[in-house]
Structure formats: C-alpha cells, structure tokens
PDB file of C-alpha atoms and ligand atoms in Angstrom:
ATOM      1  CA  MET A  10     115.946 117.543 101.784  1.00  0.00           C
ATOM      2  CA  ARG A  11     118.075 116.058 104.511  1.00  0.00           C
ATOM      3  CA  SER A  12     121.468 114.709 103.476  1.00  0.00           C
ATOM      4  CA  ILE A  13     124.589 113.324 105.088  1.00  0.00           C
ATOM      5  CA  THR A  14     127.934 113.188 103.301  1.00  0.00           C
ATOM      6  CA  LEU A  15     130.387 110.435 104.238  1.00  0.00           C
ATOM      7  CA  GLY A  16     133.683 110.685 102.382  1.00  0.00           C
ATOM      8  CA  GLU A  17     132.626 111.154  98.781  1.00  0.00           C
ATOM      9  CA  VAL A  18     129.203 109.562  99.111  1.00  0.00           C
ATOM     10  CA  GLU A  19     126.103 111.671  99.686  1.00  0.00           C
ATOM     11  CA  ILE A  20     123.170 110.019 101.470  1.00  0.00           C
ATOM     12  CA  THR A  21     119.669 111.481 101.155  1.00  0.00           C
ATOM     13  CA  ARG A  22     116.557 110.177 102.803  1.00  0.00           C
ATOM     14  CA  VAL A  23     113.235 110.017 100.918  1.00  0.00           C
ATOM     15  CA  VAL A  24     110.301 109.132 103.173  1.00  0.00           C
ATOM     16  CA  GLU A  25     107.295 107.263 101.812  1.00  0.00           C
ATOM     17  CA  TRP A  26     105.450 107.190 105.144  1.00  0.00           C
ATOM     18  CA  GLN A  27     106.211 107.931 108.798  1.00  0.00           C
ATOM     19  CA  GLY A  28     104.090 107.518 111.921  1.00  0.00           C
ATOM     20  CA  ALA A  29     102.601 105.165 114.493  1.00  0.00           C
ATOM     21  CA  PHE A  30     102.050 101.745 112.932  1.00  0.00           C
ATOM     22  CA  GLY A  31     100.894  99.244 115.527  1.00  0.00           C
ATOM     23  CA  PRO A  32     101.234  98.019 119.096  1.00  0.00           C
ATOM     24  CA  ALA A  33     104.882  97.965 120.187  1.00  0.00           C
ATOM     25  CA  ARG A  34     104.410  94.452 121.566  1.00  0.00           C
ATOM     26  CA  ALA A  35     103.146  93.219 118.201  1.00  0.00           C
ATOM     27  CA  ILE A  36     106.150  94.603 116.286  1.00  0.00           C
ATOM     28  CA  VAL A  37     108.835  93.433 118.748  1.00  0.00           C
ATOM     29  CA  PRO A  38     107.026  90.666 120.664  1.00  0.00           C
ATOM     30  CA  ASP A  39     110.037  89.558 122.708  1.00  0.00           C
ATOM     31  CA  ALA A  40     110.581  92.951 124.382  1.00  0.00           C
ATOM     32  CA  GLY A  41     108.207  93.297 127.332  1.00  0.00           C
ATOM     33  CA  MET A  42     106.643  96.588 128.393  1.00  0.00           C
ATOM     34  CA  GLU A  43     109.244  96.908 131.179  1.00  0.00           C
ATOM     35  CA  VAL A  44     112.034  97.011 128.568  1.00  0.00           C
ATOM     36  CA  TRP A  45     110.330  99.837 126.638  1.00  0.00           C
ATOM     37  CA  LYS A  46     109.676 101.749 129.854  1.00  0.00           C
ATOM     38  CA  ALA A  47     113.278 101.330 131.038  1.00  0.00           C
ATOM     39  CA  ASN A  48     114.446 102.822 127.732  1.00  0.00           C
ATOM     40  CA  GLU A  49     111.783 105.504 127.413  1.00  0.00           C
ATOM     41  CA  GLU A  50     114.311 108.310 127.131  1.00  0.00           C
ATOM     42  CA  LEU A  51     115.880 106.611 124.106  1.00  0.00           C
ATOM     43  CA  LEU A  52     112.601 105.539 122.499  1.00  0.00           C
ATOM     44  CA  ALA A  53     110.160 108.434 122.947  1.00  0.00           C
ATOM     45  CA  PRO A  54     108.996 110.359 121.063  1.00  0.00           C
ATOM     46  CA  ASP A  55     110.606 109.266 117.764  1.00  0.00           C
ATOM     47  CA  PHE A  56     110.320 105.459 118.114  1.00  0.00           C
ATOM     48  CA  TRP A  57     107.595 104.804 120.658  1.00  0.00           C
ATOM     49  CA  GLU A  58     104.396 106.513 121.775  1.00  0.00           C
ATOM     50  CA  PRO A  59     104.277 105.644 125.509  1.00  0.00           C
ATOM     51  CA  ASP A  60     100.646 106.691 126.063  1.00  0.00           C
ATOM     52  CA  SER A  61      99.249 104.445 123.348  1.00  0.00           C
ATOM     53  CA  ASP A  62     102.158 101.937 123.532  1.00  0.00           C
ATOM     54  CA  ARG A  63     102.479 102.126 119.766  1.00  0.00           C
ATOM     55  CA  TRP A  64     105.596 101.541 117.672  1.00  0.00           C
ATOM     56  CA  ILE A  65     106.600 104.538 115.567  1.00  0.00           C
ATOM     57  CA  GLY A  66     108.588 104.032 112.415  1.00  0.00           C
ATOM     58  CA  ALA A  67     109.175 105.061 108.841  1.00  0.00           C
ATOM     59  CA  LEU A  68     109.090 103.614 105.356  1.00  0.00           C
ATOM     60  CA  GLN A  69     111.876 105.221 103.407  1.00  0.00           C
ATOM     61  CA  THR A  70     114.403 104.961 100.612  1.00  0.00           C
ATOM     62  CA  TRP A  71     118.025 105.946 101.062  1.00  0.00           C
ATOM     63  CA  VAL A  72     119.421 107.636  97.941  1.00  0.00           C
ATOM     64  CA  LEU A  73     123.201 107.317  97.595  1.00  0.00           C
ATOM     65  CA  ARG A  74     125.233 109.321  95.124  1.00  0.00           C
ATOM     66  CA  SER A  75     128.486 107.460  94.729  1.00  0.00           C
ATOM     67  CA  GLY A  76     131.110 107.668  91.984  1.00  0.00           C
ATOM     68  CA  GLY A  77     128.785 109.626  89.693  1.00  0.00           C
ATOM     69  CA  ARG A  78     126.010 107.065  90.001  1.00  0.00           C
ATOM     70  CA  THR A  79     122.681 107.071  91.841  1.00  0.00           C
ATOM     71  CA  VAL A  80     121.888 104.084  94.048  1.00  0.00           C
ATOM     72  CA  LEU A  81     118.544 103.519  95.836  1.00  0.00           C
ATOM     73  CA  VAL A  82     118.441 101.371  98.959  1.00  0.00           C
ATOM     74  CA  ASP A  83     114.978  99.745  99.306  1.00  0.00           C
ATOM     75  CA  THR A  84     111.863 100.922  97.530  1.00  0.00           C
ATOM     76  CA  GLY A  85     108.983 100.984 100.029  1.00  0.00           C
ATOM     77  CA  ILE A  86     105.446  99.712  99.489  1.00  0.00           C
ATOM     78  CA  GLY A  87     104.545 101.227  96.122  1.00  0.00           C
ATOM     79  CA  ASN A  88     101.151 102.341  94.844  1.00  0.00           C
ATOM     80  CA  GLY A  89      98.124 100.315  93.844  1.00  0.00           C
ATOM     81  CA  ARG A  90      99.237  96.976  95.313  1.00  0.00           C
ATOM     82  CA  GLU A  91      96.952  94.124  96.271  1.00  0.00           C
ATOM     83  CA  ARG A  92      98.065  93.333  99.843  1.00  0.00           C
ATOM     84  CA  PRO A  93      94.877  92.041 101.465  1.00  0.00           C
ATOM     85  CA  SER A  94      96.609  90.658 104.565  1.00  0.00           C
ATOM     86  CA  THR A  95      98.324  93.984 105.390  1.00  0.00           C
ATOM     87  CA  PRO A  96      95.709  96.768 105.264  1.00  0.00           C
ATOM     88  CA  MET A  97      98.265  99.561 105.503  1.00  0.00           C
ATOM     89  CA  PHE A  98     100.078  98.322 102.388  1.00  0.00           C
ATOM     90  CA  HIS A  99      96.867  97.668 100.420  1.00  0.00           C
ATOM     91  CA  HIS A 100      95.957 100.009  97.527  1.00  0.00           C
ATOM     92  CA  ARG A 101      98.260 102.831  98.583  1.00  0.00           C
ATOM     93  CA  ASN A 102      98.446 106.047  96.619  1.00  0.00           C
ATOM     94  CA  THR A 103     101.334 108.317  97.645  1.00  0.00           C
ATOM     95  CA  ASP A 104     103.518 110.854  95.868  1.00  0.00           C
ATOM     96  CA  PHE A 105     106.744 108.952  96.461  1.00  0.00           C
ATOM     97  CA  LEU A 106     108.054 109.664  92.968  1.00  0.00           C
ATOM     98  CA  GLY A 107     107.372 113.370  93.595  1.00  0.00           C
ATOM     99  CA  GLN A 108     109.408 113.122  96.790  1.00  0.00           C
ATOM    100  CA  LEU A 109     112.181 111.410  94.868  1.00  0.00           C
ATOM    101  CA  ALA A 110     112.058 114.193  92.242  1.00  0.00           C
ATOM    102  CA  ALA A 111     112.304 116.771  95.038  1.00  0.00           C
ATOM    103  CA  ALA A 112     115.554 115.027  96.012  1.00  0.00           C
ATOM    104  CA  GLY A 113     116.750 115.597  92.425  1.00  0.00           C
ATOM    105  CA  VAL A 114     116.187 112.028  91.221  1.00  0.00           C
ATOM    106  CA  ARG A 115     114.159 111.256  88.111  1.00  0.00           C
ATOM    107  CA  PRO A 116     113.387 107.576  87.428  1.00  0.00           C
ATOM    108  CA  GLU A 117     115.760 107.523  84.441  1.00  0.00           C
ATOM    109  CA  ASP A 118     118.616 108.820  86.644  1.00  0.00           C
ATOM    110  CA  VAL A 119     118.717 105.732  88.847  1.00  0.00           C
ATOM    111  CA  ASP A 120     121.630 103.387  88.078  1.00  0.00           C
ATOM    112  CA  VAL A 121     121.292 100.770  90.824  1.00  0.00           C
ATOM    113  CA  VAL A 122     118.396  99.610  93.002  1.00  0.00           C
ATOM    114  CA  VAL A 123     119.220  97.578  96.115  1.00  0.00           C
ATOM    115  CA  ASN A 124     116.490  95.459  97.717  1.00  0.00           C
ATOM    116  CA  THR A 125     118.023  94.546 101.087  1.00  0.00           C
ATOM    117  CA  HIS A 126     115.486  91.704 101.184  1.00  0.00           C
ATOM    118  CA  LEU A 127     112.213  90.736  99.539  1.00  0.00           C
ATOM    119  CA  HIS A 128     109.485  91.879 101.911  1.00  0.00           C
ATOM    120  CA  ALA A 129     106.540  93.946 100.682  1.00  0.00           C
ATOM    121  CA  ASP A 130     107.800  97.209 102.202  1.00  0.00           C
ATOM    122  CA  HIS A 131     111.215  97.000 100.494  1.00  0.00           C
ATOM    123  CA  VAL A 132     110.365  96.273  96.865  1.00  0.00           C
ATOM    124  CA  GLY A 133     107.181  98.222  96.046  1.00  0.00           C
ATOM    125  CA  TRP A 134     108.568 101.047  93.931  1.00  0.00           C
ATOM    126  CA  ASN A 135     110.668  98.569  91.955  1.00  0.00           C
ATOM    127  CA  THR A 136     107.738  98.795  89.543  1.00  0.00           C
ATOM    128  CA  VAL A 137     104.824 100.990  88.529  1.00  0.00           C
ATOM    129  CA  GLY A 138     101.478  99.949  87.059  1.00  0.00           C
ATOM    130  CA  ARG A 139     101.016 100.560  83.342  1.00  0.00           C
ATOM    131  CA  GLY A 140      97.611  98.961  83.005  1.00  0.00           C
ATOM    132  CA  PRO A 141      95.435  96.469  84.857  1.00  0.00           C
ATOM    133  CA  GLY A 142      97.778  93.792  86.163  1.00  0.00           C
ATOM    134  CA  GLU A 143     100.687  95.102  84.105  1.00  0.00           C
ATOM    135  CA  TRP A 144     103.781  96.180  86.041  1.00  0.00           C
ATOM    136  CA  VAL A 145     106.942  97.629  84.532  1.00  0.00           C
ATOM    137  CA  PRO A 146     110.272  98.662  86.112  1.00  0.00           C
ATOM    138  CA  THR A 147     110.011 102.184  87.581  1.00  0.00           C
ATOM    139  CA  PHE A 148     113.682 102.838  86.854  1.00  0.00           C
ATOM    140  CA  PRO A 149     114.291 102.005  83.194  1.00  0.00           C
ATOM    141  CA  ASN A 150     118.094 102.295  83.314  1.00  0.00           C
ATOM    142  CA  ALA A 151     118.717 100.629  86.666  1.00  0.00           C
ATOM    143  CA  THR A 152     120.251  97.311  87.598  1.00  0.00           C
ATOM    144  CA  TYR A 153     118.208  95.773  90.422  1.00  0.00           C
ATOM    145  CA  LEU A 154     120.310  93.854  92.952  1.00  0.00           C
ATOM    146  CA  ILE A 155     118.156  91.101  94.467  1.00  0.00           C
ATOM    147  CA  PRO A 156     119.264  88.510  97.052  1.00  0.00           C
ATOM    148  CA  ALA A 157     119.140  85.141  95.307  1.00  0.00           C
ATOM    149  CA  ALA A 158     118.050  83.283  98.468  1.00  0.00           C
ATOM    150  CA  ASP A 159     114.942  85.466  98.855  1.00  0.00           C
ATOM    151  CA  HIS A 160     114.153  85.157  95.158  1.00  0.00           C
ATOM    152  CA  ALA A 161     114.346  81.371  95.469  1.00  0.00           C
ATOM    153  CA  ARG A 162     112.108  81.423  98.546  1.00  0.00           C
ATOM    154  CA  LEU A 163     109.368  83.400  96.778  1.00  0.00           C
ATOM    155  CA  ASP A 164     109.635  81.928  93.299  1.00  0.00           C
ATOM    156  CA  PRO A 165     106.378  80.023  92.679  1.00  0.00           C
ATOM    157  CA  ALA A 166     108.469  77.469  90.791  1.00  0.00           C
ATOM    158  CA  GLY A 167     109.843  76.454  94.213  1.00  0.00           C
ATOM    159  CA  GLY A 168     106.396  75.155  95.121  1.00  0.00           C
ATOM    160  CA  ARG A 169     106.512  76.230  98.774  1.00  0.00           C
ATOM    161  CA  ASN A 170     103.554  77.413 100.780  1.00  0.00           C
ATOM    162  CA  LEU A 171     103.542  81.178 100.403  1.00  0.00           C
ATOM    163  CA  ARG A 172     101.340  83.871 101.916  1.00  0.00           C
ATOM    164  CA  VAL A 173      98.988  85.564  99.480  1.00  0.00           C
ATOM    165  CA  ASP A 174     100.894  88.851  99.877  1.00  0.00           C
ATOM    166  CA  ASP A 175     104.209  87.131  99.107  1.00  0.00           C
ATOM    167  CA  VAL A 176     102.799  85.659  95.898  1.00  0.00           C
ATOM    168  CA  ALA A 177     101.510  89.113  94.942  1.00  0.00           C
ATOM    169  CA  LEU A 178     104.735  90.993  95.692  1.00  0.00           C
ATOM    170  CA  PHE A 179     106.759  88.512  93.667  1.00  0.00           C
ATOM    171  CA  GLU A 180     104.420  88.916  90.701  1.00  0.00           C
ATOM    172  CA  ASP A 181     104.039  92.707  90.770  1.00  0.00           C
ATOM    173  CA  SER A 182     107.385  93.924  92.154  1.00  0.00           C
ATOM    174  CA  VAL A 183     110.076  91.285  91.523  1.00  0.00           C
ATOM    175  CA  ALA A 184     109.238  89.161  88.471  1.00  0.00           C
ATOM    176  CA  PRO A 185     108.760  92.195  86.156  1.00  0.00           C
ATOM    177  CA  VAL A 186     112.330  93.462  86.700  1.00  0.00           C
ATOM    178  CA  VAL A 187     113.701  89.946  86.216  1.00  0.00           C
ATOM    179  CA  ARG A 188     111.699  89.542  82.985  1.00  0.00           C
ATOM    180  CA  ALA A 189     112.983  92.919  81.783  1.00  0.00           C
ATOM    181  CA  GLY A 190     116.551  91.622  82.125  1.00  0.00           C
ATOM    182  CA  GLN A 191     117.348  94.287  84.724  1.00  0.00           C
ATOM    183  CA  ALA A 192     117.875  92.025  87.768  1.00  0.00           C
ATOM    184  CA  VAL A 193     121.098  90.583  89.157  1.00  0.00           C
ATOM    185  CA  LEU A 194     120.470  87.767  91.648  1.00  0.00           C
ATOM    186  CA  TRP A 195     123.479  87.772  93.955  1.00  0.00           C
ATOM    187  CA  GLU A 196     124.672  85.737  96.938  1.00  0.00           C
ATOM    188  CA  GLY A 197     127.516  85.977  99.442  1.00  0.00           C
ATOM    189  CA  GLU A 198     128.963  89.358  98.568  1.00  0.00           C
ATOM    190  CA  HIS A 199     128.397  91.802  95.721  1.00  0.00           C
ATOM    191  CA  ARG A 200     130.549  94.867  95.146  1.00  0.00           C
ATOM    192  CA  ILE A 201     128.743  97.859  93.604  1.00  0.00           C
ATOM    193  CA  ASP A 202     131.695 100.250  93.359  1.00  0.00           C
ATOM    194  CA  ASP A 203     134.837 101.285  95.266  1.00  0.00           C
ATOM    195  CA  SER A 204     132.734 102.571  98.185  1.00  0.00           C
ATOM    196  CA  LEU A 205     129.765 100.196  98.355  1.00  0.00           C
ATOM    197  CA  VAL A 206     129.536  96.461  98.931  1.00  0.00           C
ATOM    198  CA  LEU A 207     126.554  94.237  99.671  1.00  0.00           C
ATOM    199  CA  GLU A 208     126.972  91.396 102.133  1.00  0.00           C
ATOM    200  CA  ALA A 209     124.688  88.543 103.160  1.00  0.00           C
ATOM    201  CA  ALA A 210     123.146  88.939 106.645  1.00  0.00           C
ATOM    202  CA  PRO A 211     120.534  86.149 106.827  1.00  0.00           C
ATOM    203  CA  GLY A 212     117.909  85.569 109.505  1.00  0.00           C
ATOM    204  CA  HIS A 213     115.202  88.183 109.025  1.00  0.00           C
ATOM    205  CA  THR A 214     114.780  86.448 105.672  1.00  0.00           C
ATOM    206  CA  PRO A 215     117.100  83.849 104.101  1.00  0.00           C
ATOM    207  CA  GLY A 216     118.491  86.454 101.692  1.00  0.00           C
ATOM    208  CA  SER A 217     118.597  89.490 103.987  1.00  0.00           C
ATOM    209  CA  SER A 218     121.628  91.653 103.383  1.00  0.00           C
ATOM    210  CA  VAL A 219     123.453  94.749 104.574  1.00  0.00           C
ATOM    211  CA  LEU A 220     125.093  97.397 102.415  1.00  0.00           C
ATOM    212  CA  ARG A 221     128.461  98.608 103.708  1.00  0.00           C
ATOM    213  CA  LEU A 222     129.833 102.013 102.755  1.00  0.00           C
ATOM    214  CA  GLY A 223     133.472 103.028 103.110  1.00  0.00           C
ATOM    215  CA  SER A 224     134.749 106.294 101.647  1.00  0.00           C
ATOM    216  CA  GLY A 225     137.535 108.653 102.724  1.00  0.00           C
ATOM    217  CA  GLY A 226     137.909 106.900 106.075  1.00  0.00           C
ATOM    218  CA  GLU A 227     134.193 107.206 106.877  1.00  0.00           C
ATOM    219  CA  ARG A 228     131.894 104.221 107.165  1.00  0.00           C
ATOM    220  CA  ALA A 229     128.241 103.291 107.319  1.00  0.00           C
ATOM    221  CA  VAL A 230     126.183 100.125 107.176  1.00  0.00           C
ATOM    222  CA  PHE A 231     122.611 100.042 105.847  1.00  0.00           C
ATOM    223  CA  VAL A 232     121.129  97.211 107.877  1.00  0.00           C
ATOM    224  CA  GLY A 233     117.623  96.876 106.420  1.00  0.00           C
ATOM    225  CA  ASP A 234     115.345  95.079 108.887  1.00  0.00           C
ATOM    226  CA  LEU A 235     118.091  93.874 111.221  1.00  0.00           C
ATOM    227  CA  LEU A 236     116.478  96.386 113.609  1.00  0.00           C
ATOM    228  CA  HIS A 237     112.918  97.706 113.881  1.00  0.00           C
ATOM    229  CA  SER A 238     113.450  99.725 117.048  1.00  0.00           C
ATOM    230  CA  PRO A 239     116.302 101.022 119.223  1.00  0.00           C
ATOM    231  CA  VAL A 240     114.826  98.769 121.922  1.00  0.00           C
ATOM    232  CA  GLN A 241     116.717  95.985 120.120  1.00  0.00           C
ATOM    233  CA  LEU A 242     120.025  97.648 121.012  1.00  0.00           C
ATOM    234  CA  ALA A 243     119.190  97.281 124.697  1.00  0.00           C
ATOM    235  CA  GLU A 244     117.921  93.740 124.060  1.00  0.00           C
ATOM    236  CA  PRO A 245     119.704  92.464 120.930  1.00  0.00           C
ATOM    237  CA  SER A 246     118.121  89.010 121.224  1.00  0.00           C
ATOM    238  CA  CYS A 247     114.630  90.463 120.671  1.00  0.00           C
ATOM    239  CA  ASN A 248     113.432  89.915 117.118  1.00  0.00           C
ATOM    240  CA  SER A 249     110.684  91.664 115.236  1.00  0.00           C
ATOM    241  CA  CYS A 250     107.514  89.750 114.432  1.00  0.00           C
ATOM    242  CA  PHE A 251     108.678  89.742 110.796  1.00  0.00           C
ATOM    243  CA  CYS A 252     111.929  87.797 111.418  1.00  0.00           C
ATOM    244  CA  GLU A 253     111.656  84.416 109.719  1.00  0.00           C
ATOM    245  CA  ASP A 254     114.494  82.558 111.513  1.00  0.00           C
ATOM    246  CA  GLY A 255     114.644  83.988 115.014  1.00  0.00           C
ATOM    247  CA  ALA A 256     117.884  82.391 116.221  1.00  0.00           C
ATOM    248  CA  GLN A 257     119.744  83.321 113.043  1.00  0.00           C
ATOM    249  CA  ALA A 258     118.295  86.852 113.029  1.00  0.00           C
ATOM    250  CA  ALA A 259     119.480  87.459 116.611  1.00  0.00           C
ATOM    251  CA  ALA A 260     122.972  86.088 115.903  1.00  0.00           C
ATOM    252  CA  THR A 261     123.277  88.236 112.775  1.00  0.00           C
ATOM    253  CA  ARG A 262     122.066  91.323 114.694  1.00  0.00           C
ATOM    254  CA  ARG A 263     124.796  90.862 117.323  1.00  0.00           C
ATOM    255  CA  ARG A 264     127.461  90.237 114.681  1.00  0.00           C
ATOM    256  CA  ILE A 265     126.627  93.260 112.508  1.00  0.00           C
ATOM    257  CA  LEU A 266     126.117  95.659 115.449  1.00  0.00           C
ATOM    258  CA  GLY A 267     129.346  94.448 117.094  1.00  0.00           C
ATOM    259  CA  ARG A 268     131.308  95.142 113.950  1.00  0.00           C
ATOM    260  CA  ALA A 269     129.614  98.522 113.521  1.00  0.00           C
ATOM    261  CA  ALA A 270     130.679  99.428 117.068  1.00  0.00           C
ATOM    262  CA  ASP A 271     134.253  98.187 116.562  1.00  0.00           C
ATOM    263  CA  GLU A 272     134.700  99.808 113.149  1.00  0.00           C
ATOM    264  CA  ARG A 273     132.696 102.952 113.881  1.00  0.00           C
ATOM    265  CA  GLU A 274     130.156 102.420 111.138  1.00  0.00           C
ATOM    266  CA  LEU A 275     127.108 104.703 111.112  1.00  0.00           C
ATOM    267  CA  VAL A 276     124.151 102.298 111.401  1.00  0.00           C
ATOM    268  CA  VAL A 277     121.268 103.061 109.020  1.00  0.00           C
ATOM    269  CA  PRO A 278     118.194 100.841 109.571  1.00  0.00           C
ATOM    270  CA  ALA A 279     115.311 100.734 107.126  1.00  0.00           C
ATOM    271  CA  HIS A 280     112.536 101.793 109.486  1.00  0.00           C
ATOM    272  CA  PHE A 281     113.894 104.267 112.043  1.00  0.00           C
ATOM    273  CA  GLY A 282     112.108 107.600 112.124  1.00  0.00           C
ATOM    274  CA  GLY A 283     113.679 110.530 113.939  1.00  0.00           C
ATOM    275  CA  PRO A 284     117.262 111.122 112.856  1.00  0.00           C
ATOM    276  CA  GLY A 285     117.191 107.716 111.142  1.00  0.00           C
ATOM    277  CA  ALA A 286     120.829 106.708 111.707  1.00  0.00           C
ATOM    278  CA  PHE A 287     123.197 106.432 114.653  1.00  0.00           C
ATOM    279  CA  GLU A 288     126.625 105.485 115.945  1.00  0.00           C
ATOM    280  CA  VAL A 289     126.669 102.497 118.250  1.00  0.00           C
ATOM    281  CA  ARG A 290     128.854 101.331 121.124  1.00  0.00           C
ATOM    282  CA  ARG A 291     129.079  98.064 123.030  1.00  0.00           C
ATOM    283  CA  GLU A 292     127.784  97.929 126.602  1.00  0.00           C
ATOM    284  CA  ALA A 293     128.708  94.485 127.963  1.00  0.00           C
ATOM    285  CA  SER A 294     126.496  92.079 125.953  1.00  0.00           C
ATOM    286  CA  ARG A 295     124.248  94.919 124.768  1.00  0.00           C
ATOM    287  CA  PHE A 296     124.531  98.016 122.613  1.00  0.00           C
ATOM    288  CA  ALA A 297     123.830 101.709 123.065  1.00  0.00           C
ATOM    289  CA  VAL A 298     123.528 104.763 120.849  1.00  0.00           C
ATOM    290  CA  SER A 299     126.595 106.963 121.120  1.00  0.00           C
ATOM    291  CA  GLY A 300     125.332 109.642 118.732  1.00  0.00           C
ATOM    292  CA  TRP A 301     122.616 110.312 116.150  1.00  0.00           C
ATOM    293  CA  ALA A 302     123.277 111.276 112.554  1.00  0.00           C
ATOM    294  CA  SER A 303     123.519 114.963 111.837  1.00  0.00           C
ATOM    295  CA  TYR A 304     122.335 116.292 108.494  1.00  0.00           C
ATOM    296  CA  ASP A 305     123.619 119.074 106.269  1.00  0.00           C
ATOM    297  CA  GLY A 306     120.293 120.823 105.901  1.00  0.00           C
TER     298      GLY A 306
HETATM  299 ZN1   ZN B  22     110.704  96.191 106.483  1.00  0.00          ZN
END
C-alpha cells in the first residue's frame, strides 16, 4: 500500500481502476496534438499513450487518517450501477472494498466521506446494493460531506433537464445517504478538523470543491477534477470535456494552482495515475511540475 505522511496526516491511495480510457483529444478537447507532443516527456507513459493518442488515468480514493479519524476523498464508480450513457461505468463489478480492506479500512471504520463533486466517478461507493433497486450507505458510521450546489443541480425537485446517468447517480448514490440522515450539504467552506478544510472551487460543476490539508508545516490540496491531465499545467486554460462552466473552470484552475505554487501545497488530483500527486511551480502564465510525490512504501 502506498502512503505519504504530511505532518500528522497519513495519505493512502486506493485504486478502483487505472489505464487508458479514451482519446486524449476527447478528454481534453482544447489541447491540440501539438501541445501533447511538446509535453511528451511529462505526459508519457503515465498520463498519455503517444502511439494510440489515448488519455491514461485512474479512478481512486484517497484515504486520510487525521486526528484519529478516517476520511475518504471521493468514492469512484461503484458496482452494479445503471450508467447506460457511459459504458465503462455501467454494471461494474470490482473488488474496491477488498482494496480498501487491504489498506486497513473496514466500512465501519470510516468517519467522513468527502465527495469533491457529484459526478458518477466520485460518488459510486457512497452506497452498496442490498437488493434490486435498494441502495444503502456503504459506510454506516460516516458523515458524507456533499456540496450543496451540486445537490441542488441534481435534485429532481429542481425540475431541470438532467442526463439519464445524472438522474441515476442521484437516486442510487446520493439520495440514500441523505435519507439515512448521514449527509451534510455544505457551501462556501467546511472545516473537518484542525488539519482539513473543504473550500468551494466551482466551474467543473457548480459545487466542485477542493480539500486543503495543513499539518506540521506541510500542505496539500486535493483538487478533484480541476485537472484531468498534466497537459493542463502547460495550458491551464484547457478544460476537460466534463467541465460544465468552461470560463469559471479555467479561472478556478489558475487560482488554485497559483496558490498551490505560492504556498507549496502538494497537488493531488482525482484522476492522475503514475505517482498521483506533485509539487507545482509558476512558469510565466503557465505551471510546471517541480517534483512528484514520494511514497513510504
Ligand atoms: Zn472525475
């Protein structure tokens, strides 16, 4: 199990899936082939497959042990979901809970679940199926921290036009934890403990957030889907195809990365394979990796 310790917080990565997902141009449409080629040394082989021009990424949960409590950051796709418009997410069956157990985490041990935002690949293991169409919280003792703006966007009571997958994820992965009384819908800023604070970072979705860690003079920021590829450091204006408000997503990306560079925060995106986390520096109006995370073992 690969872990990093920052101050008094231990960070462990639990991977649900890792590999080549789709055409690089489809995932980050704004970054032309010439941008990927110019950054090949940074991108290949962990984040880009040059021969097939495919984007390589990971679906993973970050497990934080902080102040005697266990905090999960994002919960992947989950098993047995109806996601007809995203074949890779549809009817999955993985041993994620076995992987979590291998990291020393049983479902009942989890105190806090953070969903950085409400997309299908960040909320799946919020729940498990107990019978046909019946979903219950996977983590019976956890408080689930859910961005209120994303909850409002997906709530069928809002009456907006929603994709079929969005309706399904709300019903099977979000509504059950709210009904169980285990959800806290937060906005603006939400402090978890002395070391961890959630902060709104809208753009990718209206409720997208980052989780900042500060402990013993060390810092990190879990940025969710602010980045899908290191190519977005070289071209910070380039959004992923999943960003809902492009202008706001780009402005938020520059703001959060700039602060991470200035305050020496380790940047931990949701979907980076390879070492998964990095230190960043400014390079004129762009950003560059100044070092990758190193793990204890
Ligand atoms: Zn995502």
